[in-house]
Short mmCIF file of C-alpha atoms in Angstrom, two decimals:
data_model
loop_
_atom_site.label_atom_id
_atom_site.label_comp_id
_atom_site.label_asym_id
_atom_site.label_seq_id
_atom_site.Cartn_x
_atom_site.Cartn_y
_atom_site.Cartn_z
CA MET D 1 26.98 25.28 29.18
CA SER D 2 29.08 23.82 27.00
CA ARG D 3 27.50 21.72 24.22
CA ARG D 4 27.94 18.09 24.45
CA ALA D 5 28.35 15.98 21.21
CA VAL D 6 25.61 13.58 20.08
CA LEU D 7 27.71 10.46 19.37
CA THR D 8 30.62 10.84 21.84
CA ASN D 9 29.57 8.39 24.24
CA TYR D 10 27.95 5.83 21.86
CA ASP D 11 28.90 2.55 21.97
CA HIS D 12 27.01 -0.20 19.75
CA GLN D 13 29.19 -3.06 21.28
CA SER D 14 29.56 -5.89 18.83
CA PHE D 15 26.59 -5.48 16.84
CA PHE D 16 26.13 -4.13 13.57
CA CYS D 17 25.28 -0.06 13.68
CA GLU D 18 23.13 1.32 11.09
CA LEU D 19 24.84 4.54 11.35
CA THR D 20 28.32 3.84 12.01
CA GLY D 21 28.72 0.28 10.40
CA ARG D 22 30.86 -2.56 12.05
CA VAL D 23 33.05 -2.24 14.69
CA GLY D 24 36.05 -0.48 13.70
CA GLU D 25 34.77 0.57 10.39
CA ASN D 26 33.00 3.68 9.03
CA GLN D 27 29.66 3.04 7.67
CA PRO D 28 30.09 4.78 3.89
CA GLY D 29 28.26 7.99 3.15
CA THR D 30 27.36 8.68 6.85
CA VAL D 31 30.32 10.72 8.15
CA GLU D 32 28.91 13.60 6.96
CA ILE D 33 25.65 12.79 8.82
CA CYS D 34 27.50 11.95 12.26
CA ARG D 35 29.30 15.01 12.05
CA LEU D 36 26.09 17.36 11.70
CA LEU D 37 24.68 15.43 14.81
CA ASP D 38 27.40 16.03 16.93
CA LYS D 39 27.13 19.83 15.63
CA ILE D 40 23.78 19.85 16.87
CA GLY D 41 24.41 18.69 20.24
CA LEU D 42 22.91 16.65 22.83
CA GLN D 43 20.90 19.34 24.73
CA SER D 44 19.44 20.75 20.89
CA LEU D 45 18.66 17.09 20.30
CA GLU D 46 16.39 16.34 23.67
CA ARG D 47 14.66 19.58 23.17
CA ARG D 48 13.53 19.20 19.34
CA ALA D 49 12.72 15.57 20.48
CA ARG D 50 10.16 17.13 22.80
CA ASN D 51 9.04 19.30 20.25
CA ALA D 52 8.37 16.46 17.72
CA GLU D 53 6.59 14.39 20.44
CA ARG D 54 4.20 17.02 21.47
CA GLU D 55 3.47 17.55 17.56
CA LEU D 56 2.60 13.84 16.98
CA TYR D 57 0.19 14.41 19.70
CA ASN D 58 -1.14 17.53 18.26
CA LEU D 59 -1.76 16.02 14.81
CA GLY D 60 -3.38 12.92 16.14
CA ILE D 61 -1.04 10.40 14.90
CA THR D 62 -1.65 7.42 16.90
CA PHE D 63 -2.57 3.79 16.72
CA THR D 64 -4.91 1.62 18.86
CA VAL D 65 -3.52 -0.84 21.60
CA TYR D 66 -6.66 -3.30 22.10
CA SER D 67 -4.83 -5.32 25.05
CA ASP D 68 -4.28 -2.27 26.96
CA ALA D 69 -7.17 -0.88 28.48
CA GLU D 70 -5.23 1.93 30.28
CA ALA D 71 -4.05 3.27 27.07
CA ILE D 72 -6.34 2.99 24.07
CA ASP D 73 -4.94 5.66 21.80
CA ARG D 74 -1.15 6.02 21.71
CA ILE D 75 1.11 7.95 19.59
CA LEU D 76 3.97 5.50 17.87
CA PRO D 77 7.09 6.66 19.72
CA PHE D 78 9.58 8.62 17.54
CA ASP D 79 13.33 8.60 17.79
CA VAL D 80 14.83 11.88 16.05
CA ILE D 81 17.95 10.13 14.99
CA PRO D 82 17.44 8.69 11.34
CA ARG D 83 18.37 5.00 10.25
CA VAL D 84 20.22 5.34 7.27
CA ILE D 85 20.92 2.95 4.37
CA THR D 86 23.16 3.47 1.94
CA ALA D 87 22.67 3.25 -1.82
CA ALA D 88 24.53 0.16 -2.39
CA ASP D 89 22.56 -1.51 0.50
CA TRP D 90 19.20 0.02 -0.74
CA ALA D 91 19.88 -1.60 -4.60
CA VAL D 92 19.92 -5.00 -2.72
CA ILE D 93 16.84 -4.57 -0.61
CA ASP D 94 15.10 -3.28 -3.87
CA ARG D 95 15.74 -6.13 -5.82
CA GLY D 96 15.31 -8.60 -3.46
CA VAL D 97 11.64 -7.48 -2.28
CA ARG D 98 10.61 -6.95 -6.19
CA GLN D 99 11.73 -10.43 -6.63
CA ARG D 100 10.01 -11.62 -3.64
CA VAL D 101 6.70 -10.00 -4.61
CA LYS D 102 6.93 -11.40 -8.21
CA ALA D 103 7.10 -14.76 -6.62
CA LEU D 104 4.18 -14.26 -4.37
CA ASN D 105 2.06 -13.42 -6.94
CA LEU D 106 3.00 -16.07 -9.27
CA PHE D 107 2.54 -18.67 -6.09
CA LEU D 108 -1.26 -17.20 -5.23
CA ALA D 109 -1.99 -17.31 -9.06
CA ASP D 110 -0.79 -20.90 -9.27
CA ILE D 111 -2.36 -22.40 -6.01
CA TYR D 112 -5.79 -20.89 -7.30
CA HIS D 113 -5.56 -22.52 -10.25
CA ASP D 114 -3.39 -25.11 -11.59
CA GLN D 115 -1.68 -25.95 -8.28
CA LYS D 116 1.63 -27.11 -10.18
CA ILE D 117 3.71 -26.23 -7.21
CA LEU D 118 1.75 -28.31 -5.14
CA LYS D 119 1.49 -31.34 -7.48
CA ASP D 120 5.11 -31.22 -7.79
CA GLY D 121 5.50 -31.51 -4.25
CA VAL D 122 7.74 -28.40 -3.72
CA VAL D 123 5.29 -26.96 -1.22
CA PRO D 124 3.21 -29.46 0.65
CA ALA D 125 -0.19 -29.68 -0.45
CA GLU D 126 -1.79 -29.77 2.85
CA LEU D 127 0.34 -26.72 4.36
CA VAL D 128 -1.72 -24.84 1.78
CA LEU D 129 -5.06 -26.23 0.95
CA THR D 130 -6.13 -26.83 4.74
CA ASN D 131 -4.68 -23.60 5.78
CA ALA D 132 -7.19 -21.08 7.36
CA ASN D 133 -6.34 -18.25 4.79
CA TYR D 134 -6.67 -20.17 1.77
CA GLN D 135 -10.29 -19.39 -0.11
CA LYS D 136 -11.83 -21.71 -1.93
CA VAL D 137 -13.82 -19.06 -3.55
CA MET D 138 -10.75 -17.63 -5.55
CA GLN D 139 -10.05 -20.87 -7.34
CA GLY D 140 -9.97 -20.11 -10.93
CA LEU D 141 -10.76 -16.68 -10.55
CA ASP D 142 -8.74 -14.61 -12.98
CA LEU D 143 -7.28 -11.30 -11.69
CA PRO D 144 -6.01 -8.05 -13.69
CA GLN D 145 -2.34 -8.25 -14.70
CA GLY D 146 -2.33 -11.48 -12.30
CA THR D 147 -1.80 -9.23 -9.14
CA TYR D 148 -3.00 -10.49 -5.78
CA VAL D 149 -0.45 -8.80 -3.71
CA HIS D 150 -0.88 -5.01 -4.84
CA ILE D 151 0.68 -4.03 -1.51
CA CYS D 152 3.38 -5.69 0.54
CA GLY D 153 5.40 -5.13 3.67
CA ILE D 154 8.57 -7.14 3.89
CA ASP D 155 10.23 -7.59 7.09
CA VAL D 156 13.81 -7.43 6.93
CA VAL D 157 16.51 -7.68 9.52
CA ARG D 158 20.11 -7.37 9.26
CA ASP D 159 22.70 -10.01 11.35
CA GLU D 160 25.85 -8.88 13.08
CA ALA D 161 27.73 -10.03 9.85
CA GLY D 162 25.76 -6.78 8.17
CA ALA D 163 23.84 -9.45 6.06
CA PHE D 164 20.01 -8.41 5.08
CA LYS D 165 17.51 -11.28 5.88
CA VAL D 166 13.66 -11.40 5.45
CA LEU D 167 11.99 -12.18 8.73
CA GLU D 168 8.36 -12.48 7.25
CA ASP D 169 6.15 -11.26 4.50
CA ASN D 170 3.18 -9.48 4.81
CA ALA D 171 0.84 -10.12 2.03
CA ARG D 172 -2.77 -8.94 3.40
CA CYS D 173 -3.32 -5.37 4.57
CA PRO D 174 0.38 -4.24 6.05
CA SER D 175 0.29 -1.16 8.34
CA GLY D 176 2.84 1.31 8.79
CA VAL D 177 3.42 3.54 5.70
CA SER D 178 1.74 6.35 6.93
CA TYR D 179 4.59 6.49 9.57
CA VAL D 180 7.19 6.47 7.25
CA VAL D 181 5.77 9.59 5.34
CA GLU D 182 4.76 11.60 8.52
CA ASN D 183 8.36 10.76 9.83
CA ARG D 184 9.86 12.21 7.28
CA HIS D 185 7.72 15.26 7.31
CA LEU D 186 8.38 15.79 10.96
CA MET D 187 12.21 15.41 10.34
CA LEU D 188 11.90 18.14 7.62
CA ARG D 189 10.44 20.53 10.10
CA THR D 190 12.30 19.93 13.40
CA PHE D 191 15.88 18.92 11.92
CA PRO D 192 16.32 20.85 8.08
CA ASP D 193 19.86 21.87 9.25
CA LEU D 194 20.57 18.04 9.34
CA MET D 195 19.31 17.37 6.22
CA ASP D 196 20.77 20.28 4.25
CA ASN D 197 23.22 18.94 1.44
CA ILE D 198 22.28 15.24 2.22
CA GLY D 199 20.90 13.47 -0.97
CA ILE D 200 18.13 11.55 0.76
CA ARG D 201 15.47 9.85 -1.54
CA ARG D 202 11.98 11.30 -0.86
CA VAL D 203 9.08 9.33 0.25
CA SER D 204 6.33 11.85 -0.18
CA ASP D 205 5.23 10.26 -3.70
CA TYR D 206 3.69 7.40 -2.21
CA GLY D 207 0.36 8.19 -2.63
CA LEU D 208 0.76 8.65 -6.00
CA HIS D 209 2.36 5.64 -6.97
CA LEU D 210 -0.22 3.68 -5.23
CA GLN D 211 -3.14 5.56 -6.92
CA ASN D 212 -1.57 4.69 -10.04
CA ALA D 213 -0.74 1.23 -9.29
CA LEU D 214 -4.41 0.83 -8.43
CA ALA D 215 -5.65 2.23 -11.44
CA GLU D 216 -3.65 -0.10 -13.55
CA VAL D 217 -5.46 -2.92 -12.10
CA ALA D 218 -8.98 -1.66 -12.59
CA PRO D 219 -11.14 -4.01 -14.45
CA ALA D 220 -10.92 -4.09 -18.49
CA ASN D 221 -12.10 -0.96 -20.42
CA ILE D 222 -12.22 1.78 -17.57
CA ASP D 223 -10.80 4.73 -18.46
CA ASN D 224 -10.87 6.60 -15.33
CA PRO D 225 -11.51 4.12 -12.73
CA GLN D 226 -13.16 5.35 -9.25
CA VAL D 227 -10.98 4.07 -6.39
CA VAL D 228 -11.94 4.39 -2.90
CA LEU D 229 -10.56 3.29 0.40
CA LEU D 230 -12.86 0.70 2.77
CA SER D 231 -12.09 1.19 6.10
CA PRO D 232 -13.77 -0.74 9.14
CA GLY D 233 -14.18 2.79 10.87
CA PHE D 234 -12.54 4.97 13.73
CA TYR D 235 -12.42 2.27 16.00
CA ASN D 236 -9.81 -0.03 14.24
CA SER D 237 -6.08 0.21 15.28
CA ALA D 238 -4.96 1.80 12.04
CA TYR D 239 -7.61 4.31 11.45
CA PHE D 240 -5.10 7.16 11.32
CA GLU D 241 -3.51 5.36 8.51
CA HIS D 242 -6.78 4.67 6.44
CA VAL D 243 -7.40 8.44 6.67
CA PHE D 244 -4.09 9.29 5.79
CA LEU D 245 -4.00 7.12 2.90
CA ALA D 246 -7.07 8.29 1.18
CA ARG D 247 -5.95 11.73 1.54
CA GLU D 248 -2.70 11.02 -0.13
CA MET D 249 -4.37 9.24 -3.07
CA GLY D 250 -7.00 11.66 -3.09
CA VAL D 251 -9.94 9.02 -3.10
CA PRO D 252 -12.98 8.62 -0.88
CA LEU D 253 -12.69 6.99 2.33
CA VAL D 254 -15.64 5.00 2.82
CA GLU D 255 -17.22 2.22 5.22
CA GLY D 256 -19.30 -0.81 4.10
CA GLN D 257 -22.65 0.71 4.72
CA ASP D 258 -21.55 3.64 1.95
CA LEU D 259 -21.47 1.18 -0.85
CA PHE D 260 -23.91 -1.72 -2.35
CA VAL D 261 -24.28 -3.96 -5.41
CA ASP D 262 -26.89 -3.57 -7.57
CA ASP D 263 -28.41 -5.80 -9.75
CA ASP D 264 -26.22 -5.07 -12.48
CA ASP D 265 -23.08 -7.05 -10.32
CA CYS D 266 -21.55 -3.65 -9.99
CA LEU D 267 -20.36 -2.05 -6.86
CA TYR D 268 -21.76 1.63 -6.12
CA MET D 269 -20.96 4.20 -3.74
CA ARG D 270 -23.72 6.23 -1.91
CA THR D 271 -23.10 10.10 -2.71
CA VAL D 272 -25.41 13.07 -2.45
CA ALA D 273 -25.59 13.41 -6.21
CA GLY D 274 -26.56 9.70 -6.64
CA PRO D 275 -24.81 6.48 -7.07
CA ILE D 276 -21.48 6.41 -8.57
CA ARG D 277 -19.47 3.19 -9.74
CA VAL D 278 -16.71 2.03 -7.92
CA ASP D 279 -13.85 0.22 -9.96
CA VAL D 280 -11.19 -0.55 -7.47
CA VAL D 281 -11.42 -1.10 -3.71
CA TYR D 282 -8.34 -0.66 -1.29
CA ARG D 283 -9.82 -2.81 1.47
CA ARG D 284 -8.37 -2.61 4.90
CA ILE D 285 -10.92 -4.83 6.10
CA ASN D 286 -9.70 -8.94 6.75
CA ASP D 287 -11.24 -11.49 4.16
CA ASP D 288 -13.78 -12.70 6.84
CA PHE D 289 -15.68 -9.30 6.95
CA LEU D 290 -15.74 -8.33 3.28
CA ASP D 291 -19.03 -9.97 2.62
CA PRO D 292 -21.79 -11.16 4.69
CA LYS D 293 -23.03 -13.49 2.14
CA ALA D 294 -19.80 -14.96 1.49
CA PHE D 295 -17.84 -14.93 4.52
CA ARG D 296 -19.06 -14.21 8.26
CA LYS D 297 -22.58 -13.86 8.08
CA ASP D 298 -22.50 -11.25 11.21
CA SER D 299 -20.42 -8.84 9.89
CA ALA D 300 -21.44 -5.53 9.43
CA LEU D 301 -18.36 -4.12 8.05
CA GLY D 302 -18.46 -5.37 4.46
CA VAL D 303 -21.05 -5.10 1.75
CA PRO D 304 -23.43 -7.89 0.86
CA GLY D 305 -22.83 -9.11 -2.65
CA LEU D 306 -19.37 -7.47 -2.88
CA MET D 307 -17.67 -11.04 -3.84
CA ARG D 308 -20.77 -11.55 -6.39
CA ALA D 309 -18.99 -8.47 -7.99
CA TYR D 310 -15.73 -9.42 -7.58
CA ALA D 311 -16.02 -12.79 -9.31
CA LYS D 312 -17.72 -11.15 -12.04
CA GLY D 313 -14.70 -9.02 -12.46
CA ARG D 314 -16.78 -5.91 -12.02
CA VAL D 315 -14.69 -4.68 -9.30
CA THR D 316 -10.68 -4.99 -8.26
CA LEU D 317 -10.10 -5.88 -4.60
CA ALA D 318 -6.46 -4.73 -3.45
CA ASN D 319 -5.25 -6.77 -1.97
CA ALA D 320 -6.94 -10.04 -3.61
CA VAL D 321 -9.01 -12.27 -1.34
CA GLY D 322 -6.89 -15.10 -0.23
CA THR D 323 -3.69 -13.89 0.20
CA GLY D 324 -3.09 -14.36 3.94
CA VAL D 325 -1.70 -17.71 2.82
CA ALA D 326 1.25 -16.22 1.26
CA ASP D 327 2.15 -14.64 4.43
CA ASP D 328 1.80 -17.50 6.67
CA LYS D 329 4.81 -17.97 8.87
CA ALA D 330 4.86 -21.95 7.76
CA VAL D 331 4.87 -20.93 4.03
CA TYR D 332 7.45 -18.04 4.55
CA ALA D 333 9.85 -21.21 5.27
CA TYR D 334 9.34 -22.25 1.44
CA MET D 335 9.96 -19.01 0.05
CA PRO D 336 13.64 -19.95 -1.14
CA ARG D 337 11.93 -22.91 -2.93
CA ILE D 338 9.30 -20.94 -4.25
CA ILE D 339 11.57 -18.31 -5.87
CA ARG D 340 13.57 -20.73 -7.35
CA TYR D 341 10.63 -22.69 -8.77
CA TYR D 342 8.75 -19.69 -10.45
CA LEU D 343 11.79 -17.63 -11.11
CA ASP D 344 14.88 -20.07 -11.61
CA GLU D 345 16.70 -17.50 -9.53
CA GLU D 346 18.32 -17.86 -6.24
CA ALA D 347 16.80 -15.43 -3.49
CA ILE D 348 18.35 -12.04 -3.22
CA LEU D 349 17.57 -11.71 0.08
CA ASP D 350 17.73 -14.75 2.31
CA ASN D 351 15.15 -16.19 4.96
CA VAL D 352 16.06 -16.34 8.66
CA GLU D 353 16.45 -20.21 9.13
CA THR D 354 13.08 -21.35 10.10
CA HIS D 355 11.98 -24.92 11.65
CA ILE D 356 8.49 -26.11 10.84
CA CYS D 357 7.09 -27.84 14.13
CA ALA D 358 4.81 -29.54 12.05
CA GLU D 359 7.40 -31.55 10.69
CA PRO D 360 8.65 -34.27 13.29
CA GLU D 361 12.51 -33.80 12.86
CA ALA D 362 12.00 -29.68 13.20
CA LEU D 363 9.31 -30.37 16.24
CA LYS D 364 11.84 -32.52 18.08
CA TYR D 365 14.78 -29.80 17.71
CA THR D 366 12.30 -27.00 18.79
CA LEU D 367 11.51 -28.74 21.54
CA ASP D 368 15.22 -29.92 22.30
CA HIS D 369 16.45 -26.33 22.06
CA LEU D 370 13.57 -24.18 23.52
CA SER D 371 15.60 -22.11 25.50
CA GLU D 372 17.60 -20.92 22.43
CA LEU D 373 15.21 -20.20 19.76
CA VAL D 374 12.77 -17.41 18.88
CA VAL D 375 9.07 -19.56 18.63
CA LYS D 376 6.34 -17.64 16.91
CA PRO D 377 2.69 -18.96 16.09
CA VAL D 378 2.26 -19.25 12.31
CA GLY D 379 -1.04 -16.95 11.89
CA GLU D 380 -0.21 -14.49 14.41
CA ALA D 381 0.84 -10.92 13.59
CA GLY D 382 2.12 -7.85 15.59
CA GLY D 383 4.52 -9.81 17.80
CA TYR D 384 1.93 -11.39 19.53
CA GLY D 385 2.43 -14.85 20.75
CA VAL D 386 6.37 -14.36 20.00
CA VAL D 387 8.35 -16.15 22.64
CA VAL D 388 11.89 -15.41 22.75
CA GLY D 389 13.64 -18.20 24.61
CA PRO D 390 16.69 -16.80 26.08
CA GLN D 391 14.67 -14.20 27.44
CA ALA D 392 11.83 -16.28 28.98
CA SER D 393 11.20 -17.52 32.20
CA ALA D 394 11.24 -21.08 33.04
CA ALA D 395 7.49 -20.99 33.71
CA GLU D 396 7.13 -19.60 30.50
CA LEU D 397 9.24 -21.99 28.37
CA ASP D 398 6.94 -24.63 30.22
CA ALA D 399 3.74 -23.37 29.17
CA LEU D 400 5.20 -22.82 25.33
CA ARG D 401 6.54 -26.34 25.52
CA ALA D 402 2.94 -27.82 26.55
CA GLN D 403 1.50 -25.33 23.56
CA VAL D 404 3.90 -26.61 21.00
CA LYS D 405 3.18 -30.16 21.62
CA ALA D 406 -0.54 -29.83 21.69
CA ASP D 407 -0.57 -27.95 18.47
CA PRO D 408 2.78 -28.31 16.42
CA ALA D 409 1.37 -27.25 13.23
CA ASN D 410 0.71 -23.98 14.67
CA TYR D 411 4.47 -23.12 15.46
CA ILE D 412 7.65 -22.53 14.05
CA SER D 413 11.00 -21.57 15.52
CA GLN D 414 13.90 -19.72 14.44
CA PRO D 415 17.55 -19.12 15.87
CA VAL D 416 17.99 -15.74 17.87
CA ILE D 417 19.34 -13.30 15.34
CA SER D 418 21.89 -10.59 16.56
CA LEU D 419 19.72 -7.60 15.30
CA SER D 420 21.57 -4.47 14.11
CA VAL D 421 21.35 -1.64 16.25
CA SER D 422 20.92 2.09 15.68
CA PRO D 423 21.69 5.16 17.87
CA THR D 424 18.67 6.10 19.88
CA LEU D 425 17.66 8.93 22.01
CA LEU D 426 16.33 7.76 25.58
CA ASN D 427 16.40 9.38 28.88
CA GLY D 428 19.15 12.17 27.79
CA GLU D 429 21.59 9.56 26.44
CA VAL D 430 22.27 7.98 23.14
CA VAL D 431 22.12 4.51 23.04
CA PRO D 432 22.23 1.54 20.66
CA ARG D 433 18.78 -0.27 20.44
CA HIS D 434 17.74 -3.23 17.99
CA VAL D 435 15.86 -2.12 14.49
CA ASP D 436 14.10 -3.91 11.76
CA LEU D 437 13.15 -2.63 8.37
CA ARG D 438 9.66 -3.04 6.58
CA PRO D 439 9.84 -1.90 2.99
CA PHE D 440 6.61 -1.20 1.33
CA ALA D 441 6.18 -2.59 -2.32
CA VAL D 442 3.19 -1.40 -4.56
CA THR D 443 2.33 -3.52 -7.61
CA GLY D 444 -0.16 -2.80 -10.39
CA LYS D 445 1.50 -3.92 -13.94
CA ASP D 446 5.22 -3.69 -12.24
CA THR D 447 6.36 -3.44 -8.78
CA TRP D 448 7.63 -0.35 -7.28
CA VAL D 449 9.55 -0.35 -3.87
CA LEU D 450 9.03 2.81 -1.55
CA PRO D 451 12.96 4.10 -0.75
CA GLY D 452 13.28 3.18 2.85
CA GLY D 453 10.19 1.66 4.76
CA LEU D 454 9.31 1.78 8.31
CA THR D 455 12.34 1.34 10.60
CA ARG D 456 11.01 -0.36 13.96
CA VAL D 457 13.07 0.17 16.92
CA ALA D 458 12.82 -1.77 20.24
CA LEU D 459 13.00 0.78 23.08
CA LYS D 460 13.75 -1.50 25.81
CA LYS D 461 17.43 -2.40 26.52
CA GLY D 462 18.24 -5.59 24.92
CA SER D 463 14.80 -6.50 23.55
CA LEU D 464 14.32 -8.13 19.99
CA VAL D 465 10.56 -7.16 19.63
CA VAL D 466 10.23 -4.17 17.71
CA ASN D 467 6.44 -4.22 17.08
CA SER D 468 4.46 -0.78 18.30
CA SER D 469 1.96 -3.02 19.76
CA GLN D 470 4.66 -4.34 21.83
CA GLY D 471 6.18 -1.05 22.93
CA GLY D 472 8.53 -0.64 19.95
CA GLY D 473 8.92 2.96 18.31
CA SER D 474 9.86 4.20 15.03
CA LYS D 475 12.75 6.27 13.11
CA ASP D 476 12.98 8.21 9.64
CA THR D 477 14.79 6.00 7.37
CA TRP D 478 17.17 7.83 4.88
CA VAL D 479 18.01 6.14 1.76
CA LEU D 480 20.93 8.04 0.49
CA GLU D 481 21.54 8.75 -3.24
#
């Protein structure tokens, strides 16, 4: 049987393609990758893809979908054709993400101290101070290095013109970095011939960078800080990632019952050799569940007295409590102004145009153009509650209209962006599917951005929703040297 080239029949239509570039152009630096893909051939690509999928099952690289009782644990579908980012494009993303994280940290420090940006009217005070994620217990609390967002995921898309735009900020506990590293390991094992002689920036040192950054934000006068990763346990949707990150950092993976706060207001970990003081907690538990004495009294996941130790400066929490206010989708709309206010710079990465439905004119525009817009609840994540107007039925739009009218402050709307596509192997064919990118930034004294990030791909034809919880998959992300 003759070998069939991988990209022979691939047509990305009018969309910007992450591998081949704009229509009629070649993406700089990717011609050799296209040649190697064609050399491998479609049959071999399919066979190796099946092997990769089997390996994901065997390694237990899964996530949990709470809403689907028929498939609680799933592997994240993996597409073997990589998403490629040129060095020039990555330079823009890297600078833009670092700028954004710096502004987010300055914003959080300000709203929990002097609140100058609110007094100056740059961001409405009501939007911040009445936000469900604003934590009054953080007011006046000084944090090591002034860092609130230690780990940040910035969701970036590329439009039909090839321009990068930020879709949302994730300043609480962004998930997905474990897939970035595991996807690369999988590609190295499955496609060594595709990666030979292609200069690709490594991602395997993420755990080391994270561990170093967390050590930098330990309480003062701690020479060799003890870091732990606090997980809600194996029922959590991202438990695989918790295990992975603790292993990559070389730190203990603990649950709430493993920790206690003693009379000296310090946090300790129970061990067979006796209590060991803990200096930094990378917590993967939401604010509400961290400490039953400070937040939800029914929480069995957290540590009683943890906020007391935190307020005394005896332990560092990463990310800080109360960072959720910074990744609210309504606050997101103000990010260009927040960047300009604190840094006196224009945003390197633009926002997608956003209409805040709490504002009368924006609400009217949204209701008048509901069938043309993407409407999102401001406090949701994972793609839940998102309605893509052009793809919604009349009944779905009627229901959405009633929801927006009943609680306009809970919604924003955005124009539909013609997201870029990447060639994707599905059912024996290579077809274009829409993608986004979540670069991960780690901040201690300074900010470092993992080269690449999580590329999520919408596997359904025409779909713009890439979230894994909504049926999306992932790709290895190659940043070229």
